[in-house]
N, CA, C and O atoms as a GROMACS GRO file, in nm:
protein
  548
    1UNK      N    1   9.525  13.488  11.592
    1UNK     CA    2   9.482  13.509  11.456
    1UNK      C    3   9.500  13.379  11.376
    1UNK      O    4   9.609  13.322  11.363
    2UNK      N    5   9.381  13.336  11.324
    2UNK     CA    6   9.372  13.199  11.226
    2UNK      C    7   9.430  13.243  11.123
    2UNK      O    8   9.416  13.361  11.090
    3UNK      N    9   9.534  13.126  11.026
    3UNK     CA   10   9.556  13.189  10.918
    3UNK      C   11   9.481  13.051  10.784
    3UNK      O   12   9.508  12.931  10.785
    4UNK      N   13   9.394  13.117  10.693
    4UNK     CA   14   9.334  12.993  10.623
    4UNK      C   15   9.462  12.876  10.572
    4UNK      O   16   9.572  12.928  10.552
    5UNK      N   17   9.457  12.798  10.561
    5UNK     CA   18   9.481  12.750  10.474
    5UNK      C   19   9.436  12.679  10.317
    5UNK      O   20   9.336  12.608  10.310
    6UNK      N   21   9.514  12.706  10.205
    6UNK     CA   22   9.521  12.700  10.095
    6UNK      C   23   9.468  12.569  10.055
    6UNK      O   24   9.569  12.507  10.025
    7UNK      N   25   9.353  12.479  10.035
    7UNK     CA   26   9.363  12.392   9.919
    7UNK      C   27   9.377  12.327   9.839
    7UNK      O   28   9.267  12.292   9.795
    8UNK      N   29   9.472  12.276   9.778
    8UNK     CA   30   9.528  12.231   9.650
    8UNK      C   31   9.461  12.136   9.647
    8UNK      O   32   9.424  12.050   9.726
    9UNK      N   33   9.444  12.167   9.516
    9UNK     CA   34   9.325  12.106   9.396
    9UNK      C   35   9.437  12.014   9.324
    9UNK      O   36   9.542  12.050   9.271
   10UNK      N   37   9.395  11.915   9.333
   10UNK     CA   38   9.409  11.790   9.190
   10UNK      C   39   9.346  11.763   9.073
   10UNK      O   40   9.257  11.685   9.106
   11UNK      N   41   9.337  11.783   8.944
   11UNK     CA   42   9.256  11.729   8.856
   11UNK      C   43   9.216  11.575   8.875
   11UNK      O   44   9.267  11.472   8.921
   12UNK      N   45   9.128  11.605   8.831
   12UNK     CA   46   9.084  11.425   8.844
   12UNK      C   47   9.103  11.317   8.757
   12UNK      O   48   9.091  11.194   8.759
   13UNK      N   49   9.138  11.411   8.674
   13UNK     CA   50   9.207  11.308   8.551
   13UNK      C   51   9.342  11.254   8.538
   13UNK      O   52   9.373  11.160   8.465
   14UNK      N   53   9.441  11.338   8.634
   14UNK     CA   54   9.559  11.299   8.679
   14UNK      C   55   9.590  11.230   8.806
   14UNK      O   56   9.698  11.183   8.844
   15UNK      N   57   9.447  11.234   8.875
   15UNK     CA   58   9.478  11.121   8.986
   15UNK      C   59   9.434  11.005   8.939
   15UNK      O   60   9.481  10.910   9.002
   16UNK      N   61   9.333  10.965   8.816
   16UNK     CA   62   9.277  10.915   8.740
   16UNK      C   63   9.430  10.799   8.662
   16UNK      O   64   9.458  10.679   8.666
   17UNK      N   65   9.474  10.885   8.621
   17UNK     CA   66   9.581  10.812   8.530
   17UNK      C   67   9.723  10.809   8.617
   17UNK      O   68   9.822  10.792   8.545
   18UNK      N   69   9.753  10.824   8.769
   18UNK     CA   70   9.812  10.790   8.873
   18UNK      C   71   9.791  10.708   8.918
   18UNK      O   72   9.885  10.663   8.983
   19UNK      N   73   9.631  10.608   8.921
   19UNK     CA   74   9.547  10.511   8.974
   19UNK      C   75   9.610  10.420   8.868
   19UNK      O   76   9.696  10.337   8.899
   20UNK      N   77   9.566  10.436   8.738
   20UNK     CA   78   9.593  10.326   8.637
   20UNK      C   79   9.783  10.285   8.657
   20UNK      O   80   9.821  10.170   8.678
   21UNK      N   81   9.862  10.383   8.647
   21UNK     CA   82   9.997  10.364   8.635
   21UNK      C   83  10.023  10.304   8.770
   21UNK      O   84  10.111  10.218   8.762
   22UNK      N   85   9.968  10.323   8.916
   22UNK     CA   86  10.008  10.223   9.015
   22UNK      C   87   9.946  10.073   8.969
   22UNK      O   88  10.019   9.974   8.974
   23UNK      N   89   9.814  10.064   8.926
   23UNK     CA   90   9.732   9.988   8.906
   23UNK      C   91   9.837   9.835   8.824
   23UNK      O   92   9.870   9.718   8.836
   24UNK      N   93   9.844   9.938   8.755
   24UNK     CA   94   9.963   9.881   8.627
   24UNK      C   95  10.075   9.832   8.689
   24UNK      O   96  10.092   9.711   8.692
   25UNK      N   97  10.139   9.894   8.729
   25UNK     CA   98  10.269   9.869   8.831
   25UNK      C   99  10.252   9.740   8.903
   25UNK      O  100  10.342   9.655   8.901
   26UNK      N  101  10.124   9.721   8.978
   26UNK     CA  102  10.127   9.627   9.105
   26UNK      C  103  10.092   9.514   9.042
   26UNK      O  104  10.115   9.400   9.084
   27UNK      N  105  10.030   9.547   8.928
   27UNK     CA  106   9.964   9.390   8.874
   27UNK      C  107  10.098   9.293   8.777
   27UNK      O  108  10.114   9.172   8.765
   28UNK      N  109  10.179   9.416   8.717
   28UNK     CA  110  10.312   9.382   8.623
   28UNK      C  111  10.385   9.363   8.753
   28UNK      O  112  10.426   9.250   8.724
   29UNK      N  113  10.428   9.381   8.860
   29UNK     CA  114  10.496   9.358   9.001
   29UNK      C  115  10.446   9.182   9.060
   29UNK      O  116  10.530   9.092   9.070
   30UNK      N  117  10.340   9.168   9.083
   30UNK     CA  118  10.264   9.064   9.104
   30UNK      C  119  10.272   8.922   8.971
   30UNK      O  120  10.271   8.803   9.000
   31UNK      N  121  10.277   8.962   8.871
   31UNK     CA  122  10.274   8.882   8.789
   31UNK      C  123  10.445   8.847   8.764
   31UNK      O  124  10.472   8.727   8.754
   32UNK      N  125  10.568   8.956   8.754
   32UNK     CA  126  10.684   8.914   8.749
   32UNK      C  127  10.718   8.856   8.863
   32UNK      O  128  10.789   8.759   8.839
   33UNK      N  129  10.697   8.873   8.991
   33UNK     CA  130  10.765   8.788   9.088
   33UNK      C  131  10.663   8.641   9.099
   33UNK      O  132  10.718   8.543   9.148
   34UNK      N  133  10.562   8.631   9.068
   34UNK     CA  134  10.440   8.504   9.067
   34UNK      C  135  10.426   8.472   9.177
   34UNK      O  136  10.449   8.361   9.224
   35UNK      N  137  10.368   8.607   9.256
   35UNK     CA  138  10.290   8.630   9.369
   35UNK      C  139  10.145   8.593   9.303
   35UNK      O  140  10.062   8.576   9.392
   36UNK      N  141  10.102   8.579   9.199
   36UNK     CA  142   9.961   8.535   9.170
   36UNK      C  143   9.931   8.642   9.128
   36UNK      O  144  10.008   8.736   9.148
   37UNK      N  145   9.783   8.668   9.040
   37UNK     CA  146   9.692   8.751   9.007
   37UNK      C  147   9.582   8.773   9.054
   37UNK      O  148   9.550   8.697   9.146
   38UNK      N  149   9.512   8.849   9.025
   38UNK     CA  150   9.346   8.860   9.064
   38UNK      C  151   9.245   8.804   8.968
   38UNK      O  152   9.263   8.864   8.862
   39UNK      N  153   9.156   8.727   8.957
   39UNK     CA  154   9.100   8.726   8.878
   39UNK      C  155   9.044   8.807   8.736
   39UNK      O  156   9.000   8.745   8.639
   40UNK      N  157   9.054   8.944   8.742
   40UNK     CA  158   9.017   9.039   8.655
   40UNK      C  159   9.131   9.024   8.610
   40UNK      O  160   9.111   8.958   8.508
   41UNK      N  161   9.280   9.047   8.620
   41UNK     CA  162   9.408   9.071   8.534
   41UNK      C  163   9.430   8.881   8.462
   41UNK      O  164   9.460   8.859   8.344
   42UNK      N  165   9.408   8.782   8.556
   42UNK     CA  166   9.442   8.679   8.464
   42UNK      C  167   9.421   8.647   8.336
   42UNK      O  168   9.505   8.624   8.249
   43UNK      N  169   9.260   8.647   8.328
   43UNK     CA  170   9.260   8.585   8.170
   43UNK      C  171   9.402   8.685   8.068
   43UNK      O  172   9.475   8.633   7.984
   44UNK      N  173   9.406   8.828   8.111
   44UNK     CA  174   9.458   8.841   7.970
   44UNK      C  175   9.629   8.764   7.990
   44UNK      O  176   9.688   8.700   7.903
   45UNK      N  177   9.684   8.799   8.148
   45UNK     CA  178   9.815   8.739   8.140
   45UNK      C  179   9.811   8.572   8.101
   45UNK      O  180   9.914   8.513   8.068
   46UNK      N  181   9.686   8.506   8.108
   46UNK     CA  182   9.716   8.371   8.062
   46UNK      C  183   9.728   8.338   7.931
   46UNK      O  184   9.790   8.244   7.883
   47UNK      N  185   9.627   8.471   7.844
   47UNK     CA  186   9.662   8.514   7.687
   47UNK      C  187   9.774   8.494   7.650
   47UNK      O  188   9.822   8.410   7.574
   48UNK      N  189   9.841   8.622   7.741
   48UNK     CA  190  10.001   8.687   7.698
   48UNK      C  191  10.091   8.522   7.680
   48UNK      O  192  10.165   8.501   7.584
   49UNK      N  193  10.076   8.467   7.740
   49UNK     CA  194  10.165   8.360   7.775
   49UNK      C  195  10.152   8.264   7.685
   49UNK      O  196  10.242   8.221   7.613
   50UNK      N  197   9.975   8.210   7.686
   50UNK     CA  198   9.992   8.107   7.570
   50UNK      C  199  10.020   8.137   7.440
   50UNK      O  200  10.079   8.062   7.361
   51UNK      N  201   9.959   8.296   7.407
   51UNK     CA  202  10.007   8.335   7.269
   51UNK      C  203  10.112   8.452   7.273
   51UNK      O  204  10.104   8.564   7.323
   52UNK      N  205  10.225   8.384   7.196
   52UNK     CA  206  10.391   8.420   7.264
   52UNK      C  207  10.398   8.564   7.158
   52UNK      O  208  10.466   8.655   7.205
   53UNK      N  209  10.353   8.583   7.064
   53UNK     CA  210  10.342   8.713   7.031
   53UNK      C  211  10.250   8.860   7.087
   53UNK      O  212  10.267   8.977   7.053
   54UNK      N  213  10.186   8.824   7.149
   54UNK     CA  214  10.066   8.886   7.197
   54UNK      C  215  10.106   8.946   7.357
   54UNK      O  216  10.096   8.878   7.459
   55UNK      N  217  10.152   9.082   7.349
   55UNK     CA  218  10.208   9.141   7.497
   55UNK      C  219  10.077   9.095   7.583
   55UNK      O  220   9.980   9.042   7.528
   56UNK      N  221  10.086   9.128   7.765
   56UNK     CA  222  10.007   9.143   7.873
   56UNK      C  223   9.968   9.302   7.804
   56UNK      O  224  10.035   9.291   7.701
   57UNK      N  225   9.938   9.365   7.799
   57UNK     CA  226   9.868   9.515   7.751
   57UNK      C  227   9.824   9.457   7.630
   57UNK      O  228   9.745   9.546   7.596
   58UNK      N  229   9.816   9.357   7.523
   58UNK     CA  230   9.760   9.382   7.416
   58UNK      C  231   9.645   9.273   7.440
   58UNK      O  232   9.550   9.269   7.363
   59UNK      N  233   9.655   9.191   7.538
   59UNK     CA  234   9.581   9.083   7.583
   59UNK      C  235   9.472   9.159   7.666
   59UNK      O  236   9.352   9.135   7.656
   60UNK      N  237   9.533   9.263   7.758
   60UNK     CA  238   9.416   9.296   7.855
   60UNK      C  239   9.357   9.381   7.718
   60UNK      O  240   9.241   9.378   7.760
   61UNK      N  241   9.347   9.431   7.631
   61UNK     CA  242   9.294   9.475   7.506
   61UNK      C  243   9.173   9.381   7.469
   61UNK      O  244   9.052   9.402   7.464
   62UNK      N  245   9.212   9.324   7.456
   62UNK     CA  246   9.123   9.207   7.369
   62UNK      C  247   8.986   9.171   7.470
   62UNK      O  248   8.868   9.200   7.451
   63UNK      N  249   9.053   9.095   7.587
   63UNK     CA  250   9.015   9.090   7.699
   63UNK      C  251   8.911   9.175   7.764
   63UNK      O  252   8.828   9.124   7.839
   64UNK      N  253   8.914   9.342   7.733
   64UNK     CA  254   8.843   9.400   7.813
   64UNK      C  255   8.726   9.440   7.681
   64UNK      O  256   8.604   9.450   7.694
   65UNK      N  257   8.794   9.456   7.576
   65UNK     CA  258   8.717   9.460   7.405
   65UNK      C  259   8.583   9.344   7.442
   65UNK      O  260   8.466   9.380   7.451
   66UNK      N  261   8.613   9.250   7.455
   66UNK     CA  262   8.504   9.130   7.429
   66UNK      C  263   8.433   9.169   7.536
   66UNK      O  264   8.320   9.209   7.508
   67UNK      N  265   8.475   9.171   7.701
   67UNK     CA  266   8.360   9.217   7.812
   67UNK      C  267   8.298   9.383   7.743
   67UNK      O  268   8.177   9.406   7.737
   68UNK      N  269   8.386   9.471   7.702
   68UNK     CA  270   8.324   9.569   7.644
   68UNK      C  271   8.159   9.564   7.536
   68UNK      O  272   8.057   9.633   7.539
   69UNK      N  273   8.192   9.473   7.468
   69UNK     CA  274   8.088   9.452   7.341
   69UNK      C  275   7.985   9.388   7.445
   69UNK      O  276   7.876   9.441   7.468
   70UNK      N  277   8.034   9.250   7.516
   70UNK     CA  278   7.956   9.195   7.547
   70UNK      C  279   7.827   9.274   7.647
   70UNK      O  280   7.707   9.268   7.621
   71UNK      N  281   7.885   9.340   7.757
   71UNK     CA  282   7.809   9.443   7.830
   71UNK      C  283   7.690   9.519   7.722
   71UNK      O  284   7.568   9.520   7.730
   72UNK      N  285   7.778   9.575   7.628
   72UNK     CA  286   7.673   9.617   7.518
   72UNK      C  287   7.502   9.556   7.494
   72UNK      O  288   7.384   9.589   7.511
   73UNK      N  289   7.603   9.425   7.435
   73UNK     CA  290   7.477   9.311   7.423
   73UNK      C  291   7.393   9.334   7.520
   73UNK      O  292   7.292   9.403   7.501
   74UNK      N  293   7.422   9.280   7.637
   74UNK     CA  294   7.303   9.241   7.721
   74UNK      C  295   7.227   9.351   7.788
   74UNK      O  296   7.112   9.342   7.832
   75UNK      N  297   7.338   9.503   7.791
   75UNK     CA  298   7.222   9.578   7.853
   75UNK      C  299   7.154   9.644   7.723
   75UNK      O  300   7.070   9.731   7.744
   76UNK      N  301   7.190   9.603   7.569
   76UNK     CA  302   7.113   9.612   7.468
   76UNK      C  303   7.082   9.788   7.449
   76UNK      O  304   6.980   9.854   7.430
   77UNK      N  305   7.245   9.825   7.468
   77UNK     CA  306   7.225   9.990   7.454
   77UNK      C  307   7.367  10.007   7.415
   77UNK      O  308   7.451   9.925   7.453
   78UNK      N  309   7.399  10.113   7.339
   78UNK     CA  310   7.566  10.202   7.371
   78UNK      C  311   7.520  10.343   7.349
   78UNK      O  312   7.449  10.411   7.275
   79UNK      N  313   7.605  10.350   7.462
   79UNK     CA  314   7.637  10.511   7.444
   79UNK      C  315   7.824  10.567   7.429
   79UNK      O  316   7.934  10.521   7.460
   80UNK      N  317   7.776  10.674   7.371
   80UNK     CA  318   7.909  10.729   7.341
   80UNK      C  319   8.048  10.705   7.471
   80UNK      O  320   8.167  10.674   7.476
   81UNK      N  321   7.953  10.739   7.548
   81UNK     CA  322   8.033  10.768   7.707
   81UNK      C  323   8.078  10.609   7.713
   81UNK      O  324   8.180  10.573   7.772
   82UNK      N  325   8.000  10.532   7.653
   82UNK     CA  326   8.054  10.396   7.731
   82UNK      C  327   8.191  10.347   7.677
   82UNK      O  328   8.234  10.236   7.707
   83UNK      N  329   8.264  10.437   7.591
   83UNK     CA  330   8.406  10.469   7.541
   83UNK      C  331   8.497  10.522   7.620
   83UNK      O  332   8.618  10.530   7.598
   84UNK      N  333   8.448  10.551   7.696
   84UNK     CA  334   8.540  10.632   7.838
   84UNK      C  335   8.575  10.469   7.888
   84UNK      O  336   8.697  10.460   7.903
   85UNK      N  337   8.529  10.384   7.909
   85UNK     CA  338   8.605  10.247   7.996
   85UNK      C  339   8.700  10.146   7.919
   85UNK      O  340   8.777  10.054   7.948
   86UNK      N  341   8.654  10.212   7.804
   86UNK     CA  342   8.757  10.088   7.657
   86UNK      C  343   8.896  10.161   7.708
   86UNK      O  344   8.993  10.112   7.766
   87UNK      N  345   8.862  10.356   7.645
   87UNK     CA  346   8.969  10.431   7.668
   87UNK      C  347   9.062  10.385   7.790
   87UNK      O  348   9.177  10.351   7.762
   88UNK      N  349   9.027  10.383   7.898
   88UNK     CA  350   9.052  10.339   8.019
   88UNK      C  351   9.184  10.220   8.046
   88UNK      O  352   9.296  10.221   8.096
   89UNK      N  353   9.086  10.113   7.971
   89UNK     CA  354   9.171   9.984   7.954
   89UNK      C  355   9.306  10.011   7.842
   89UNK      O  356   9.404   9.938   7.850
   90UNK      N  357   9.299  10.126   7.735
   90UNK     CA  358   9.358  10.100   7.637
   90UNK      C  359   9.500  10.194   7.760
   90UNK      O  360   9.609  10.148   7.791
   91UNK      N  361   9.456  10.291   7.790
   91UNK     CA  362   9.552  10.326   7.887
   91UNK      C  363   9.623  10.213   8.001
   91UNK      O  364   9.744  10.228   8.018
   92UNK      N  365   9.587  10.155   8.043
   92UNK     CA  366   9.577  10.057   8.148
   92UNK      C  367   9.678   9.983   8.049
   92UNK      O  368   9.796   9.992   8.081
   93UNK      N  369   9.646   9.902   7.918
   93UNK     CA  370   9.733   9.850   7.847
   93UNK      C  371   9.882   9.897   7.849
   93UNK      O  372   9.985   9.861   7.906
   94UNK      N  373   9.859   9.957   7.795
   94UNK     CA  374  10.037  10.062   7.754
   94UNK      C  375  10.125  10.065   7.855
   94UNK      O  376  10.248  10.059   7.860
   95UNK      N  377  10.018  10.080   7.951
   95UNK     CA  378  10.138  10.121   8.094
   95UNK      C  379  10.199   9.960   8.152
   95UNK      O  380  10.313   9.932   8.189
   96UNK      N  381  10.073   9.870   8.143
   96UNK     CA  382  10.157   9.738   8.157
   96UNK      C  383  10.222   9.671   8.056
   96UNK      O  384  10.267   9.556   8.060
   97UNK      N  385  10.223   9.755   7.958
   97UNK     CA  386  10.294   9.688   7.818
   97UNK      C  387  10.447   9.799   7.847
   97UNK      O  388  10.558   9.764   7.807
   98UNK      N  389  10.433   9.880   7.892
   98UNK     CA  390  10.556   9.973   7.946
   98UNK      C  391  10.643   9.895   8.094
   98UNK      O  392  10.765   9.883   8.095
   99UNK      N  393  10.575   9.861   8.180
   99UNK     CA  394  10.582   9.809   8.311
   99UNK      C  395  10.646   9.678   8.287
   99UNK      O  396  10.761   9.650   8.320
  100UNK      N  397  10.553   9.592   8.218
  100UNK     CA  398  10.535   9.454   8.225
  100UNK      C  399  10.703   9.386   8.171
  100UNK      O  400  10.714   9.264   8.181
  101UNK      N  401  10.798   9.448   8.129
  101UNK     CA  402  10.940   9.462   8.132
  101UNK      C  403  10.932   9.401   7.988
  101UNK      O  404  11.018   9.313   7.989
  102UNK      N  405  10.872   9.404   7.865
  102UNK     CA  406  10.905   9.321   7.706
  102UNK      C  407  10.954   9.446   7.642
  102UNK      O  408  10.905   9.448   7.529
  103UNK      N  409  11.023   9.543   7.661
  103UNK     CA  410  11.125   9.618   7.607
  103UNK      C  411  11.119   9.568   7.432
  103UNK      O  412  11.092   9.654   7.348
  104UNK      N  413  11.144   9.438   7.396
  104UNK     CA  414  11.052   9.411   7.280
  104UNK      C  415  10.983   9.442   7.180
  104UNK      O  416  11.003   9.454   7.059
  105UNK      N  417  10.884   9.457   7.260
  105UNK     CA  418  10.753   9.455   7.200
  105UNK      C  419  10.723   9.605   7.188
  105UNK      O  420  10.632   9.643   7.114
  106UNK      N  421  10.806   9.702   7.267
  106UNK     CA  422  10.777   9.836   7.277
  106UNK      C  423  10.820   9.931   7.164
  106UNK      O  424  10.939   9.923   7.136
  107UNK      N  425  10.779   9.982   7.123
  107UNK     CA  426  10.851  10.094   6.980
  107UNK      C  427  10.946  10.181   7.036
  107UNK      O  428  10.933  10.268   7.122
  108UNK      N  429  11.070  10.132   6.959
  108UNK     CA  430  11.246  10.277   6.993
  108UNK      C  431  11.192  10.366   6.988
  108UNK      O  432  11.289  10.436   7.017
  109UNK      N  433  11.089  10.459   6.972
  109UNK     CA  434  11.060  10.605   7.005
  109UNK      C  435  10.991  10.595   7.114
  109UNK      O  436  10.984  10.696   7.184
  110UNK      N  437  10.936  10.496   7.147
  110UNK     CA  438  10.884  10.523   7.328
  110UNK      C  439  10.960  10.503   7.435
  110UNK      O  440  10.944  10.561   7.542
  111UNK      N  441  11.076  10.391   7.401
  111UNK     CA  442  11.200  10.395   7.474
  111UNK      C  443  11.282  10.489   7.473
  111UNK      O  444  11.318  10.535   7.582
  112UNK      N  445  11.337  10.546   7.345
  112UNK     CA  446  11.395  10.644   7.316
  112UNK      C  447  11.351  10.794   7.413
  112UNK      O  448  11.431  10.876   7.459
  113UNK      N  449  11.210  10.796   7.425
  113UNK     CA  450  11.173  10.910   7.500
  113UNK      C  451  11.178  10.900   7.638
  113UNK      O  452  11.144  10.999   7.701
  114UNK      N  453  11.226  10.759   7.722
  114UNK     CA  454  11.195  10.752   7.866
  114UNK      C  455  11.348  10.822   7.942
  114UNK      O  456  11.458  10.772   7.920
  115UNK      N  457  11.335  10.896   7.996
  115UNK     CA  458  11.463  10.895   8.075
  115UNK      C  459  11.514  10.831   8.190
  115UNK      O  460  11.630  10.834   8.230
  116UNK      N  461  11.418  10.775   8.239
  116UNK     CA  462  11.467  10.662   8.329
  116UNK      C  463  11.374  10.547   8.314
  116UNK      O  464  11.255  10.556   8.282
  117UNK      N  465  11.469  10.388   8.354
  117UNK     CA  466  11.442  10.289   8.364
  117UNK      C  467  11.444  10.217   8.496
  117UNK      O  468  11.529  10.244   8.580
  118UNK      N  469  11.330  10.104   8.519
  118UNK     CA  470  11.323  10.057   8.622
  118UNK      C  471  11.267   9.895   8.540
  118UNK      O  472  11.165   9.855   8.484
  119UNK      N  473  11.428   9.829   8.581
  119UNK     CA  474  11.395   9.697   8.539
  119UNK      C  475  11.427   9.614   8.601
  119UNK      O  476  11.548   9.592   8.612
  120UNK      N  477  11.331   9.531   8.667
  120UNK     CA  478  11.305   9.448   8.763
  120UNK      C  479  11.340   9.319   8.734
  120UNK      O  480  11.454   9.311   8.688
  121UNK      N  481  11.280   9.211   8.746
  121UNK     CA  482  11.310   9.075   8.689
  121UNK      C  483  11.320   9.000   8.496
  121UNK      O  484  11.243   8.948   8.415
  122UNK      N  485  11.435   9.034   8.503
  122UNK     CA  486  11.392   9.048   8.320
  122UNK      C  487  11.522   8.923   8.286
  122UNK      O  488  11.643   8.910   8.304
  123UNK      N  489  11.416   8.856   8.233
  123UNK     CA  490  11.549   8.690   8.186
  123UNK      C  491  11.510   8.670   8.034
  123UNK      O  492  11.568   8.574   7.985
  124UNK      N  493  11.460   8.709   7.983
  124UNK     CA  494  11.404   8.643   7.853
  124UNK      C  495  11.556   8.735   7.752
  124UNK      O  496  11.582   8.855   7.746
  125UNK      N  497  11.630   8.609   7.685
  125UNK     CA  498  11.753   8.680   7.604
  125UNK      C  499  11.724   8.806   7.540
  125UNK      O  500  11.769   8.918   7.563
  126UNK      N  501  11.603   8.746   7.417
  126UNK     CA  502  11.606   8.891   7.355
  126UNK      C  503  11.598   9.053   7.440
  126UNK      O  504  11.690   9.134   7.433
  127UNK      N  505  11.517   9.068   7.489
  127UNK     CA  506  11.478   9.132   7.643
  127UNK      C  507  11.616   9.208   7.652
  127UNK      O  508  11.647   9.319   7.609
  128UNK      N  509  11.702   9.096   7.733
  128UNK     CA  510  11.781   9.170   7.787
  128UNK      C  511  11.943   9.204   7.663
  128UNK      O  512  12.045   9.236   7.724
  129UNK      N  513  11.951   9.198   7.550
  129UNK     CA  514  12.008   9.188   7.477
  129UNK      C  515  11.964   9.343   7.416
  129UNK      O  516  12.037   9.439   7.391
  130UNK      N  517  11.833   9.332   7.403
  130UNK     CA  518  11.764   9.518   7.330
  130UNK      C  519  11.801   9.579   7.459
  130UNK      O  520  11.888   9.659   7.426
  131UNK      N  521  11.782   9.589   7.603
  131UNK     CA  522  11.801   9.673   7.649
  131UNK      C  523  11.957   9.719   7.678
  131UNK      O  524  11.994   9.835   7.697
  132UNK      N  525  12.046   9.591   7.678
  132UNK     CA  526  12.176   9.646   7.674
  132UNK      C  527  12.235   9.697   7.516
  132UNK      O  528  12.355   9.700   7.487
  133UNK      N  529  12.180   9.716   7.470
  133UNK     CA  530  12.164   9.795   7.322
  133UNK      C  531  12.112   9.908   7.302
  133UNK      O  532  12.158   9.981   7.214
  134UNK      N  533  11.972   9.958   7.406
  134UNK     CA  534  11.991  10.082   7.403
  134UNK      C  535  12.044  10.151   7.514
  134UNK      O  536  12.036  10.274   7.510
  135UNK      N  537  12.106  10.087   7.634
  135UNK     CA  538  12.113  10.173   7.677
  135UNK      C  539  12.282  10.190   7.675
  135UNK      O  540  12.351  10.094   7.640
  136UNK      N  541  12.340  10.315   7.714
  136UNK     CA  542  12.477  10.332   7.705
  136UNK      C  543  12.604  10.274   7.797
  136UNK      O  544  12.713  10.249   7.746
  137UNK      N  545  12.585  10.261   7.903
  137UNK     CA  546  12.620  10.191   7.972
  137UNK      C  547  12.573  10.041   8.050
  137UNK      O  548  12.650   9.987   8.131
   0.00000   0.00000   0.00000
């Protein structure tokens, strides 16, 4: 006697935003140890760097903003939907602005809400001065 087996279904929007948060991970992983980048993540980390206020997530912002418009231009159309790939990047941002270890730059209520930390190569004083500040031990 065969017995079926069951299925399990994934939304696609949560394997969707599992993709971006590894995505995020490997490129903030890659860029802290300076294993190199890929061409698509550099320009904005070369942003982040020359302009010292400006996180890696607020750079790939900008970064994907200008290819965003620009695409516009040339295929000389928008559609609503074509907000689904900004959305995308703006997600993509956060998580390497979460990842990318500038504790910083991040707002005390988004720290405040994480229950665990994973902090990898982190030398920059201020950096490590906020995080031994919030955390308790």
């Amino acid at each position: 006697m065969e017995t079926e087996r069951k299925k399990i279904t994934i939304p696609s929007e949560l394997v969707y935003v599992l993709h971006l948060l590894i995505l995020s991970f490997s490129v903030a992983l890659c860029a802290s140890s300076n294993l190199g980048l890929s061409m698509i993540a550099s320009p904005a980390f070369i942003i982040s760097e020359k302009i010292s206020w400006l996180t890696f997530g607020q750079a790939e912002y900008i970064v994907q903003g200008v290819l965003f418009i620009l695409m516009c231009i040339f295929i000389k159309k928008f559609r609503p939907i074509f907000l689904m790939a900004f959305l995308s990047c703006l997600i993509y941002g956060v998580m390497l602005d979460l990842i990318s270890q500038r504790p910083v730059e991040i707002s005390e209520t988004v720290i405040a809400q994480m229950s665990n930390f994973c902090i990898l190569k982190m030398t920059h004083p201020r950096d490590l001065e906020y995080i031994n500040k919030m955390l308790p031990n």
